[in-house]
Tab-separated table of C-alpha atoms and ligand atoms in Angstrom:
chain	number	residue	atom	x	y	z
A	4	MET	CA	29.468	102.792	53.068
A	5	PRO	CA	28.074	102.104	49.560
A	6	LEU	CA	30.397	102.876	46.665
A	7	LEU	CA	29.698	104.005	43.102
A	8	ILE	CA	32.425	103.964	40.478
A	9	LYS	CA	31.281	106.074	37.522
A	10	ASN	CA	32.436	106.485	33.917
A	11	GLY	CA	35.218	103.886	34.010
A	12	ARG	CA	36.413	101.572	31.251
A	13	ILE	CA	35.983	98.121	32.746
A	14	ILE	CA	38.654	95.634	31.728
A	15	THR	CA	38.374	92.001	32.736
A	16	ALA	CA	40.136	88.900	31.432
A	17	THR	CA	37.577	88.731	28.623
A	18	ASP	CA	35.728	92.066	28.352
A	19	ASP	CA	36.379	95.733	27.702
A	20	TYR	CA	33.402	98.107	28.064
A	21	CYS	CA	32.226	101.301	29.740
A	22	ALA	CA	29.822	101.079	32.673
A	23	ASP	CA	29.176	102.171	36.238
A	24	ILE	CA	29.696	99.802	39.177
A	25	TYR	CA	27.726	99.967	42.418
A	26	CYS	CA	28.921	98.120	45.530
A	27	GLU	CA	27.099	97.460	48.788
A	28	ASN	CA	27.893	95.193	51.717
A	29	GLU	CA	31.358	94.370	50.386
A	30	THR	CA	30.174	93.049	47.021
A	31	ILE	CA	29.356	94.317	43.551
A	32	THR	CA	25.570	94.560	43.293
A	33	ARG	CA	24.998	96.447	40.010
A	34	ILE	CA	26.901	96.967	36.761
A	35	GLU	CA	24.957	99.199	34.374
A	36	PRO	CA	25.683	101.624	31.520
A	37	SER	CA	24.756	104.536	33.785
A	38	ILE	CA	23.744	104.602	37.441
A	39	ASP	CA	22.240	107.885	38.695
A	40	ALA	CA	24.009	108.777	41.956
A	41	SER	CA	21.000	110.840	43.111
A	42	THR	CA	18.950	107.637	43.387
A	43	LEU	CA	21.459	106.009	45.771
A	44	PRO	CA	21.765	106.257	49.572
A	45	ALA	CA	23.022	109.669	50.664
A	46	ASP	CA	26.228	108.266	52.169
A	47	THR	CA	27.320	106.629	48.899
A	48	GLU	CA	30.948	107.390	48.061
A	49	VAL	CA	31.218	108.346	44.370
A	50	ILE	CA	34.474	107.870	42.477
A	51	ASP	CA	34.858	109.372	39.016
A	52	ALA	CA	36.825	106.938	36.851
A	53	SER	CA	36.701	109.023	33.638
A	54	ARG	CA	39.701	108.255	31.367
A	55	LYS	CA	40.668	105.429	33.699
A	56	TYR	CA	40.485	101.656	33.611
A	57	VAL	CA	38.628	99.641	36.232
A	58	PHE	CA	40.289	96.292	36.852
A	59	PRO	CA	39.372	93.472	39.231
A	60	GLY	CA	41.692	93.584	42.239
A	61	PHE	CA	45.028	92.045	41.338
A	62	ILE	CA	46.138	88.823	42.989
A	63	ASP	CA	49.746	88.016	43.784
A	64	PRO	CA	49.926	84.212	43.934
A	65	HIS	CA	53.483	84.064	45.284
A	66	VAL	CA	54.722	86.183	48.153
A	67	HIS	CA	56.880	85.668	51.217
A	68	ILE	CA	56.183	87.937	54.197
A	69	HIS	CA	56.988	85.959	57.335
A	70	LEU	CA	59.986	83.995	56.098
A	71	PRO	CA	62.699	82.504	58.275
A	72	PHE	CA	65.224	81.636	55.561
A	73	MET	CA	68.984	81.300	55.024
A	74	GLY	CA	69.852	82.331	58.562
A	75	SER	CA	67.690	85.445	58.543
A	76	ASN	CA	64.091	86.653	58.507
A	77	ALA	CA	62.439	88.509	55.657
A	78	ILE	CA	62.086	92.128	56.691
A	79	ASP	CA	58.436	92.892	55.962
A	80	ASP	CA	55.518	92.173	58.224
A	81	HIS	CA	51.913	91.742	57.143
A	82	GLU	CA	51.170	95.417	57.653
A	83	SER	CA	54.036	96.718	55.517
A	84	ALA	CA	53.725	94.070	52.799
A	85	SER	CA	49.959	94.426	52.459
A	86	LYS	CA	50.149	98.240	52.353
A	87	ALA	CA	52.802	97.981	49.651
A	88	ALA	CA	50.650	95.487	47.756
A	89	LEU	CA	47.606	97.756	47.976
A	90	VAL	CA	49.165	100.931	46.675
A	91	GLY	CA	50.404	98.831	43.768
A	92	GLY	CA	46.875	97.569	43.018
A	93	THR	CA	47.088	94.121	44.586
A	94	THR	CA	44.128	93.224	46.797
A	95	THR	CA	44.764	89.534	47.487
A	96	LEU	CA	48.019	87.904	48.545
A	97	ILE	CA	48.843	84.217	48.550
A	98	GLU	CA	51.728	83.747	50.942
A	99	MET	CA	53.958	80.711	51.274
A	100	ILE	CA	53.969	79.151	54.733
A	101	CYS	CA	57.547	77.865	54.967
A	102	PRO	CA	58.193	75.972	58.220
A	103	GLY	CA	61.509	74.340	59.048
A	104	PRO	CA	62.039	70.599	58.539
A	105	THR	CA	61.236	69.713	62.158
A	106	ASP	CA	58.266	72.053	62.615
A	107	GLU	CA	54.729	70.728	62.762
A	108	PRO	CA	52.558	71.922	59.851
A	109	LEU	CA	49.587	72.885	62.047
A	110	ALA	CA	51.755	74.975	64.360
A	111	ALA	CA	53.210	76.673	61.285
A	112	PHE	CA	49.760	77.388	59.866
A	113	ASN	CA	48.709	78.949	63.166
A	114	GLU	CA	51.930	80.955	63.420
A	115	TRP	CA	51.528	82.454	59.943
A	116	ASN	CA	47.791	83.052	60.268
A	117	ASP	CA	48.152	84.653	63.710
A	118	LEU	CA	50.633	87.111	62.203
A	119	ALA	CA	48.511	87.911	59.143
A	120	SER	CA	45.088	88.091	60.751
A	121	PRO	CA	45.397	91.318	62.806
A	122	SER	CA	47.725	93.101	60.396
A	123	SER	CA	46.841	92.378	56.783
A	124	ALA	CA	45.151	95.190	54.880
A	125	VAL	CA	44.412	92.844	51.956
A	126	ASP	CA	42.596	89.528	51.819
A	127	TYR	CA	44.950	86.599	51.940
A	128	THR	CA	45.399	82.870	51.811
A	129	PHE	CA	48.388	80.553	51.948
A	130	HIS	CA	50.175	77.827	50.058
A	131	MET	CA	51.172	75.285	52.729
A	132	ALA	CA	54.777	74.193	52.265
A	133	VAL	CA	55.445	70.520	52.867
A	134	VAL	CA	58.949	70.042	54.224
A	135	ARG	CA	58.297	66.915	56.261
A	136	PHE	CA	55.954	64.072	55.394
A	137	ASP	CA	55.745	61.663	58.327
A	138	ASP	CA	52.413	60.349	59.654
A	139	LEU	CA	51.863	63.319	61.954
A	140	ALA	CA	52.544	65.801	59.161
A	141	GLN	CA	50.180	63.943	56.816
A	142	ASP	CA	47.325	64.073	59.334
A	143	GLN	CA	47.907	67.748	60.019
A	144	LEU	CA	48.125	68.610	56.329
A	145	LYS	CA	44.760	66.955	55.776
A	146	SER	CA	43.203	69.018	58.522
A	147	ILE	CA	44.789	72.233	57.225
A	148	VAL	CA	43.038	71.553	53.918
A	149	ALA	CA	39.690	70.432	55.345
A	150	GLU	CA	39.327	72.726	58.346
A	151	HIS	CA	41.285	75.828	57.419
A	152	GLY	CA	40.499	76.005	53.699
A	153	ILE	CA	44.071	75.891	52.428
A	154	ALA	CA	43.695	74.203	49.040
A	155	SER	CA	47.282	74.338	47.773
A	156	PHE	CA	50.608	72.910	48.855
A	157	LYS	CA	54.111	74.187	48.180
A	158	ILE	CA	57.183	72.051	47.755
A	159	PHE	CA	60.813	72.849	47.178
A	160	LEU	CA	63.035	70.679	45.015
A	161	ALA	CA	65.819	73.172	45.869
A	162	TYR	CA	67.440	74.341	49.152
A	163	LYS	CA	69.068	71.076	50.156
A	164	GLY	CA	68.822	70.238	53.846
A	165	ALA	CA	66.569	73.208	54.588
A	166	LEU	CA	63.343	72.934	52.629
A	167	ASN	CA	63.722	70.297	49.914
A	168	LEU	CA	61.617	67.144	49.755
A	169	ASP	CA	63.147	63.822	48.675
A	170	ASP	CA	61.710	61.760	45.840
A	171	SER	CA	59.938	59.160	47.908
A	172	ASP	CA	58.134	61.864	49.905
A	173	LEU	CA	57.475	63.731	46.661
A	174	PHE	CA	55.687	60.702	45.217
A	175	ASP	CA	53.634	60.157	48.368
A	176	LEU	CA	52.764	63.825	48.768
A	177	LEU	CA	51.576	64.142	45.169
A	178	THR	CA	49.500	60.978	45.620
A	179	MET	CA	47.867	62.529	48.683
A	180	ALA	CA	47.384	65.879	46.936
A	181	LYS	CA	45.615	64.161	44.043
A	182	ASP	CA	43.371	62.388	46.513
A	183	LEU	CA	42.523	65.620	48.313
A	184	GLY	CA	42.077	67.634	45.092
A	185	VAL	CA	44.823	70.018	46.159
A	186	ILE	CA	47.184	71.640	43.649
A	187	THR	CA	50.892	71.491	44.502
A	188	THR	CA	53.028	74.509	43.709
A	189	ALA	CA	56.728	73.800	43.358
A	190	HIS	CA	60.110	75.472	43.271
A	191	CYS	CA	61.779	73.457	40.524
A	192	GLU	CA	65.556	73.342	40.734
A	193	ASN	CA	67.634	70.241	41.452
A	194	ALA	CA	68.973	70.615	45.012
A	195	ASP	CA	71.856	68.149	44.674
A	196	ALA	CA	73.130	69.642	41.426
A	197	ILE	CA	73.113	73.123	42.970
A	198	ASP	CA	74.882	71.877	46.074
A	199	ALA	CA	77.651	70.311	44.010
A	200	MET	CA	78.006	73.343	41.738
A	201	GLN	CA	78.141	75.741	44.681
A	202	SER	CA	80.869	73.720	46.437
A	203	LYS	CA	82.919	73.620	43.244
A	204	LEU	CA	82.649	77.363	42.553
A	205	ILE	CA	83.410	78.382	46.140
A	206	ALA	CA	86.445	76.034	46.190
A	207	GLU	CA	87.675	77.810	43.044
A	208	GLY	CA	87.426	81.171	44.841
A	209	LYS	CA	84.382	82.246	42.845
A	210	THR	CA	82.519	83.804	45.734
A	211	GLY	CA	80.782	86.958	44.409
A	212	PRO	CA	77.071	87.362	43.595
A	213	GLU	CA	77.870	87.045	39.882
A	214	TRP	CA	78.477	83.309	40.489
A	215	HIS	CA	74.973	82.698	41.799
A	216	GLU	CA	73.542	82.204	38.292
A	217	PRO	CA	76.323	79.882	37.078
A	218	SER	CA	75.782	77.755	40.205
A	219	ARG	CA	72.207	77.006	39.119
A	220	PRO	CA	72.114	77.260	35.311
A	221	VAL	CA	68.994	76.911	33.169
A	222	SER	CA	69.551	73.157	32.794
A	223	VAL	CA	69.175	72.725	36.569
A	224	GLU	CA	65.792	74.451	36.487
A	225	ALA	CA	64.631	72.571	33.387
A	226	GLU	CA	65.570	69.299	35.104
A	227	GLY	CA	63.499	70.407	38.096
A	228	VAL	CA	60.413	71.069	35.993
A	229	HIS	CA	60.824	67.783	34.126
A	230	HIS	CA	61.367	65.957	37.425
A	231	LEU	CA	58.237	67.388	39.008
A	232	ALA	CA	56.210	66.747	35.859
A	233	THR	CA	57.336	63.109	35.781
A	234	PHE	CA	56.047	62.571	39.318
A	235	ALA	CA	52.796	64.375	38.470
A	236	GLU	CA	52.406	62.124	35.445
A	237	LEU	CA	52.830	59.040	37.615
A	238	THR	CA	50.418	60.206	40.324
A	239	GLY	CA	47.896	62.254	38.331
A	240	ALA	CA	48.495	65.218	40.637
A	241	HIS	CA	47.936	68.806	39.519
A	242	ILE	CA	51.075	70.920	39.728
A	243	TYR	CA	52.123	74.553	39.345
A	244	ALA	CA	55.733	75.490	38.608
A	245	VAL	CA	56.496	78.749	40.414
A	246	HIS	CA	58.864	81.505	39.245
A	247	THR	CA	59.775	79.875	35.932
A	248	SER	CA	62.670	81.894	34.603
A	249	CYS	CA	63.997	80.511	31.329
A	250	THR	CA	63.329	78.953	27.953
A	251	PRO	CA	64.430	75.367	28.798
A	252	ALA	CA	62.211	75.302	31.912
A	253	VAL	CA	59.200	76.626	29.985
A	254	GLN	CA	59.947	74.052	27.278
A	255	ALA	CA	59.979	71.263	29.877
A	256	ALA	CA	56.556	72.441	31.062
A	257	VAL	CA	55.204	72.584	27.508
A	258	ASP	CA	56.493	69.068	26.842
A	259	ALA	CA	54.655	67.934	29.985
A	260	GLN	CA	51.475	69.798	28.967
A	261	LEU	CA	51.643	67.979	25.612
A	262	ARG	CA	51.929	64.648	27.441
A	263	GLY	CA	48.707	65.514	29.273
A	264	VAL	CA	50.291	66.448	32.596
A	265	ASN	CA	48.162	68.922	34.567
A	266	ILE	CA	50.846	71.560	34.949
A	267	TRP	CA	50.411	75.322	35.222
A	268	VAL	CA	53.299	77.764	34.904
A	269	GLU	CA	54.010	80.987	36.813
A	270	ALA	CA	56.362	83.793	35.829
A	271	VAL	CA	57.410	86.474	38.310
A	272	ALA	CA	57.980	90.174	37.716
A	273	PRO	CA	61.766	90.226	38.386
A	274	HIS	CA	62.493	87.647	35.674
A	275	LEU	CA	60.394	89.568	33.144
A	276	VAL	CA	62.185	92.895	33.515
A	277	LEU	CA	65.619	92.204	35.021
A	278	ASP	CA	68.443	90.104	33.590
A	279	LYS	CA	71.578	88.555	35.032
A	280	THR	CA	73.751	91.604	34.395
A	281	TYR	CA	72.066	93.211	37.415
A	282	ALA	CA	73.504	90.482	39.655
A	283	GLU	CA	76.908	91.000	38.052
A	284	GLN	CA	77.269	94.594	39.277
A	285	PRO	CA	80.552	95.251	41.110
A	286	ASP	CA	81.138	96.063	44.788
A	287	PHE	CA	78.591	93.480	45.916
A	288	VAL	CA	75.694	95.595	44.560
A	289	GLY	CA	74.737	92.490	42.559
A	290	ALA	CA	73.618	90.888	45.844
A	291	LYS	CA	70.447	92.995	45.670
A	292	TYR	CA	69.563	90.945	42.602
A	293	VAL	CA	70.263	87.454	43.945
A	294	MET	CA	67.143	85.326	43.860
A	295	SER	CA	66.410	81.743	42.905
A	296	PRO	CA	65.975	80.739	40.175
A	297	PRO	CA	68.464	83.452	39.256
A	298	LEU	CA	68.080	86.345	36.881
A	299	ARG	CA	68.912	84.962	33.432
A	300	GLU	CA	70.310	85.996	30.070
A	301	LYS	CA	67.979	88.632	28.643
A	302	SER	CA	66.885	86.407	25.730
A	303	ASN	CA	64.812	84.316	28.160
A	304	GLN	CA	62.475	87.256	28.760
A	305	GLU	CA	61.041	86.975	25.231
A	306	THR	CA	60.066	83.373	25.945
A	307	LEU	CA	58.308	84.414	29.145
A	308	TRP	CA	56.345	87.196	27.421
A	309	HIS	CA	55.424	84.895	24.532
A	310	GLY	CA	54.391	82.228	27.014
A	311	LEU	CA	52.108	84.706	28.766
A	312	LYS	CA	50.613	85.901	25.486
A	313	SER	CA	49.956	82.382	24.252
A	314	GLY	CA	48.582	81.037	27.534
A	315	ILE	CA	51.427	78.565	28.143
A	316	ILE	CA	52.267	80.642	31.222
A	317	SER	CA	49.175	81.362	33.321
A	318	THR	CA	50.207	83.860	35.976
A	319	ILE	CA	52.585	86.634	36.965
A	320	GLY	CA	53.455	86.778	40.657
A	321	THR	CA	56.312	88.519	42.398
A	322	ASP	CA	58.051	86.032	44.697
A	323	HIS	CA	58.335	89.093	46.965
A	324	ALA	CA	61.099	88.072	49.423
A	325	PRO	CA	62.472	91.209	51.099
A	326	PHE	CA	65.933	91.077	52.665
A	327	ASN	CA	67.809	94.291	53.464
A	328	PHE	CA	70.985	95.000	51.575
A	329	GLY	CA	72.702	96.671	54.545
A	330	ASP	CA	72.441	93.993	57.194
A	331	GLN	CA	71.111	90.851	55.499
A	332	LYS	CA	72.366	90.439	51.919
A	333	ILE	CA	75.754	91.452	53.324
A	334	MET	CA	75.916	88.115	55.187
A	335	GLY	CA	77.036	86.675	51.837
A	336	LYS	CA	79.933	89.105	51.338
A	337	ASP	CA	82.447	86.253	51.371
A	338	ALA	CA	80.305	83.577	49.736
A	339	PHE	CA	77.333	84.108	47.403
A	340	THR	CA	75.778	80.954	48.889
A	341	LYS	CA	75.051	82.925	52.067
A	342	ILE	CA	73.231	85.850	50.414
A	343	PRO	CA	69.558	85.578	51.431
A	344	ASN	CA	67.717	84.973	48.189
A	345	GLY	CA	64.977	87.324	47.067
A	346	ILE	CA	64.006	90.427	45.088
A	347	PRO	CA	61.011	92.332	46.487
A	348	SER	CA	58.400	93.689	44.045
A	349	VAL	CA	54.953	93.358	45.612
A	350	GLN	CA	54.321	97.107	45.201
A	351	GLU	CA	55.883	97.422	41.747
A	352	ARG	CA	54.503	94.357	39.905
A	353	ILE	CA	51.426	95.853	38.279
A	354	ASP	CA	53.072	99.061	37.088
A	355	LEU	CA	56.094	97.127	35.781
A	356	ILE	CA	53.876	94.776	33.783
A	357	HIS	CA	51.707	97.640	32.518
A	358	THR	CA	54.762	99.658	31.486
A	359	PHE	CA	56.891	96.874	30.013
A	360	GLY	CA	54.188	94.408	28.946
A	361	VAL	CA	51.037	96.305	27.961
A	362	LEU	CA	52.464	99.585	26.684
A	363	THR	CA	55.066	97.766	24.571
A	364	GLY	CA	52.371	95.546	23.036
A	365	LYS	CA	53.811	92.315	24.460
A	366	ILE	CA	50.465	91.484	26.082
A	367	ASP	CA	47.056	93.096	25.685
A	368	LEU	CA	44.921	94.501	28.493
A	369	ASN	CA	42.743	91.404	28.825
A	370	THR	CA	45.807	89.179	29.106
A	371	PHE	CA	47.233	91.602	31.680
A	372	VAL	CA	44.147	91.113	33.868
A	373	ASN	CA	44.098	87.393	33.210
A	374	VAL	CA	47.710	86.725	34.211
A	375	CYS	CA	47.815	89.208	37.104
A	376	SER	CA	44.439	88.325	38.612
A	377	THR	CA	41.869	86.037	37.015
A	378	ASN	CA	43.965	82.965	36.291
A	379	ALA	CA	45.332	82.904	39.843
A	380	ALA	CA	41.762	83.089	41.146
A	381	ARG	CA	40.717	80.198	38.916
A	382	ILE	CA	43.725	77.992	39.634
A	383	PHE	CA	43.646	78.536	43.393
A	384	GLY	CA	39.906	78.262	44.012
A	385	LEU	CA	39.039	81.932	44.510
A	386	TYR	CA	37.014	82.560	41.343
A	387	PRO	CA	34.579	84.310	40.785
A	388	ARG	CA	34.670	85.865	44.251
A	389	LYS	CA	38.088	87.241	43.310
A	390	GLY	CA	39.517	87.924	39.849
A	391	SER	CA	36.267	89.078	38.258
A	392	ILE	CA	34.061	92.135	37.954
A	393	SER	CA	30.620	90.600	38.193
A	394	VAL	CA	27.518	90.967	40.313
A	395	GLY	CA	28.073	89.013	43.529
A	396	ALA	CA	31.874	89.212	43.371
A	397	ASP	CA	33.842	90.881	46.154
A	398	ALA	CA	34.158	94.608	45.465
A	399	ASP	CA	37.936	94.459	45.071
A	400	LEU	CA	38.480	97.056	42.366
A	401	VAL	CA	41.397	98.996	40.959
A	402	VAL	CA	40.715	102.331	39.269
A	403	TYR	CA	43.879	102.649	37.215
A	404	ASP	CA	45.221	105.758	35.508
A	405	PRO	CA	47.128	104.434	32.471
A	406	ASN	CA	48.788	107.816	31.861
A	407	ALA	CA	50.058	108.577	35.372
A	408	LYS	CA	53.848	108.933	35.406
A	409	HIS	CA	55.839	108.088	38.508
A	410	THR	CA	59.264	106.925	39.524
A	411	LEU	CA	59.995	103.777	41.505
A	412	SER	CA	62.194	104.365	44.513
A	413	VAL	CA	62.904	103.147	47.995
A	414	GLU	CA	61.434	106.405	49.375
A	415	ASN	CA	58.092	105.743	47.722
A	416	SER	CA	58.004	102.111	48.780
A	417	LEU	CA	55.840	100.936	51.672
A	418	SER	CA	57.834	97.735	52.029
A	419	LYS	CA	60.368	97.910	54.863
A	420	VAL	CA	63.257	96.760	52.703
A	421	ASP	CA	66.177	99.194	52.442
A	422	TYR	CA	66.591	99.184	48.645
A	423	ASN	CA	64.468	99.162	45.535
A	424	ALA	CA	65.602	96.827	42.767
A	425	PHE	CA	63.993	99.210	40.259
A	426	GLU	CA	65.366	102.455	41.722
A	427	GLY	CA	64.760	105.405	39.402
A	428	TRP	CA	62.721	103.479	36.846
A	429	GLU	CA	60.034	105.632	35.183
A	430	MET	CA	56.599	104.021	35.173
A	431	THR	CA	53.558	104.887	33.104
A	432	GLY	CA	50.367	103.872	34.893
A	433	ARG	CA	49.372	103.782	38.537
A	434	ALA	CA	46.443	102.699	40.676
A	435	SER	CA	44.492	105.810	41.655
A	436	VAL	CA	41.895	104.075	43.831
A	437	VAL	CA	42.062	100.552	45.264
A	438	THR	CA	39.197	98.940	47.165
A	439	VAL	CA	39.035	95.809	49.272
A	440	ARG	CA	35.485	94.492	49.612
A	441	GLY	CA	34.083	97.936	48.852
A	442	GLN	CA	36.294	99.982	51.157
A	443	VAL	CA	38.864	102.374	49.678
A	444	GLN	CA	42.237	101.210	50.997
A	445	ALA	CA	44.675	103.122	48.752
A	446	ARG	CA	44.742	106.310	46.674
A	447	ASP	CA	47.471	107.565	44.335
A	448	GLY	CA	50.350	105.723	45.992
A	449	GLN	CA	49.158	106.318	49.574
A	450	PHE	CA	47.628	103.838	51.992
A	451	VAL	CA	44.360	105.344	53.281
A	452	GLY	CA	42.655	102.256	54.668
A	453	THR	CA	42.368	100.028	57.686
A	454	ILE	CA	45.037	97.649	58.918
A	455	GLY	CA	43.517	94.263	59.684
A	456	ARG	CA	40.721	94.602	57.135
A	457	GLY	CA	42.143	91.579	55.323
A	458	GLN	CA	40.437	88.240	55.804
A	459	LEU	CA	41.670	84.688	55.435
A	460	LEU	CA	40.050	83.331	52.269
A	461	LYS	CA	38.929	79.773	52.859
A	462	ARG	CA	39.184	77.718	49.697
A	463	LYS	CA	37.817	74.371	48.576
A	464	PRO	CA	39.945	71.869	46.662
A	465	THR	CA	39.138	71.870	42.941
A	466	HIS	CA	41.963	69.830	41.441
A	467	PHE	CA	40.599	66.269	41.354
B	12	URP	O1	64.956	83.834	45.790
B	12	URP	C1	63.874	83.481	46.195
B	12	URP	N1	63.036	83.020	45.318
B	12	URP	N2	63.568	83.595	47.503
B	12	URP	C2	62.405	83.194	48.160
B	12	URP	C3	62.325	81.722	48.354
B	12	URP	C4	61.874	81.024	47.098
B	12	URP	O2	62.593	80.209	46.566
B	12	URP	O3	60.791	81.282	46.605
B	13	ZN	ZN1	61.282	79.439	45.203
B	14	ZN	ZN1	59.105	82.094	46.579
């Protein structure tokens, strides 16, 4: 059905103007100061966006949905995670495919895609994690890029023995990625340092969630960023440091940028609005706030906001990784090292950043769109189909009411996880209408769309 969005204030990464938007056959076909609805097909759906913003659909470049990890499985499926994303204004998800060290990459790609394809209500693509790099894996990775349109890898310098890649494989993988024009996203924390620190703390009887941060301090993350950047410098590969949490890690990335390394930096919503005191709450409540890299001293948040404002940091994702408190986080009751890591926020990201970033003046509206949508589209080969409001782009649109007040809570969450890390927080701003390729999929916090509408977005390598 054709769609007309009237009287909205269109905000993109660069522009801010009032116009009407007409969409047909899944794409935007007209953007004009005023489009007369009476001249359009009779079945056109008309949405009045008076006193509202119209944003390009938001992109979350870092989510985990199907995630076998730390002896458990993340609790969402593609239906619940994509519904949660949609009501929060996110229309494209980039999920990490995280196979185990003995799994074949192609089998993992098929496993993840077979789960997403019938169930996702948003468009999606994947970062392909590289946890083994033998000849078979190399061949399969090449075909995943060429035949399935997956133009980004993911590597872990952390999670020793489970996901981390050693230095010789790191060098060879980045050499291959450069050759293929594929960008490599990376979790930058030194696995061996963490392993040693964790053993020491546990041996000293320091077992609670409050010891998670001291076991992987800022220096460990900064070393990880520097380490990755050194290998990128040697190979010429393009790299993207995910969930950068602290000043020393951002500084390591800036130093690399100044040396000419092609490095992009991601922040994630939890690090921008939560600090380490949340993980220090008594009675194991802090376990809800255990993620890696950990929540930091509050002072690091200023660096992240300044980095976003200045362009040093390109994107805000979530690192949505949902593990229940009641039956999953609890596995680490006697040792913080066994708490499944993750803080879910795929539904909350946009309202958190609007409330705490835009309304406080930390970032302006154009930067908001840039870091929550457009830059991810550019970096990961989706632009201008995604991340823009332009004729020919996919009609992924968010009509956003900047004055709507609502409260975050587990009851209002469409994720399956049994807690909300932001329980009771008052938000100003909410998506009132969200479309995916021209079809309304969410309205005022409710999913109203079609499960399985989401498509795999095939991408071409652009990072030569
Ligand atoms: O704590 C986190 N971040 N959990 C998900 C896995 C990862 O490292 O991204
Ligand atoms: Zn990570
Ligand atoms: Zn992650």
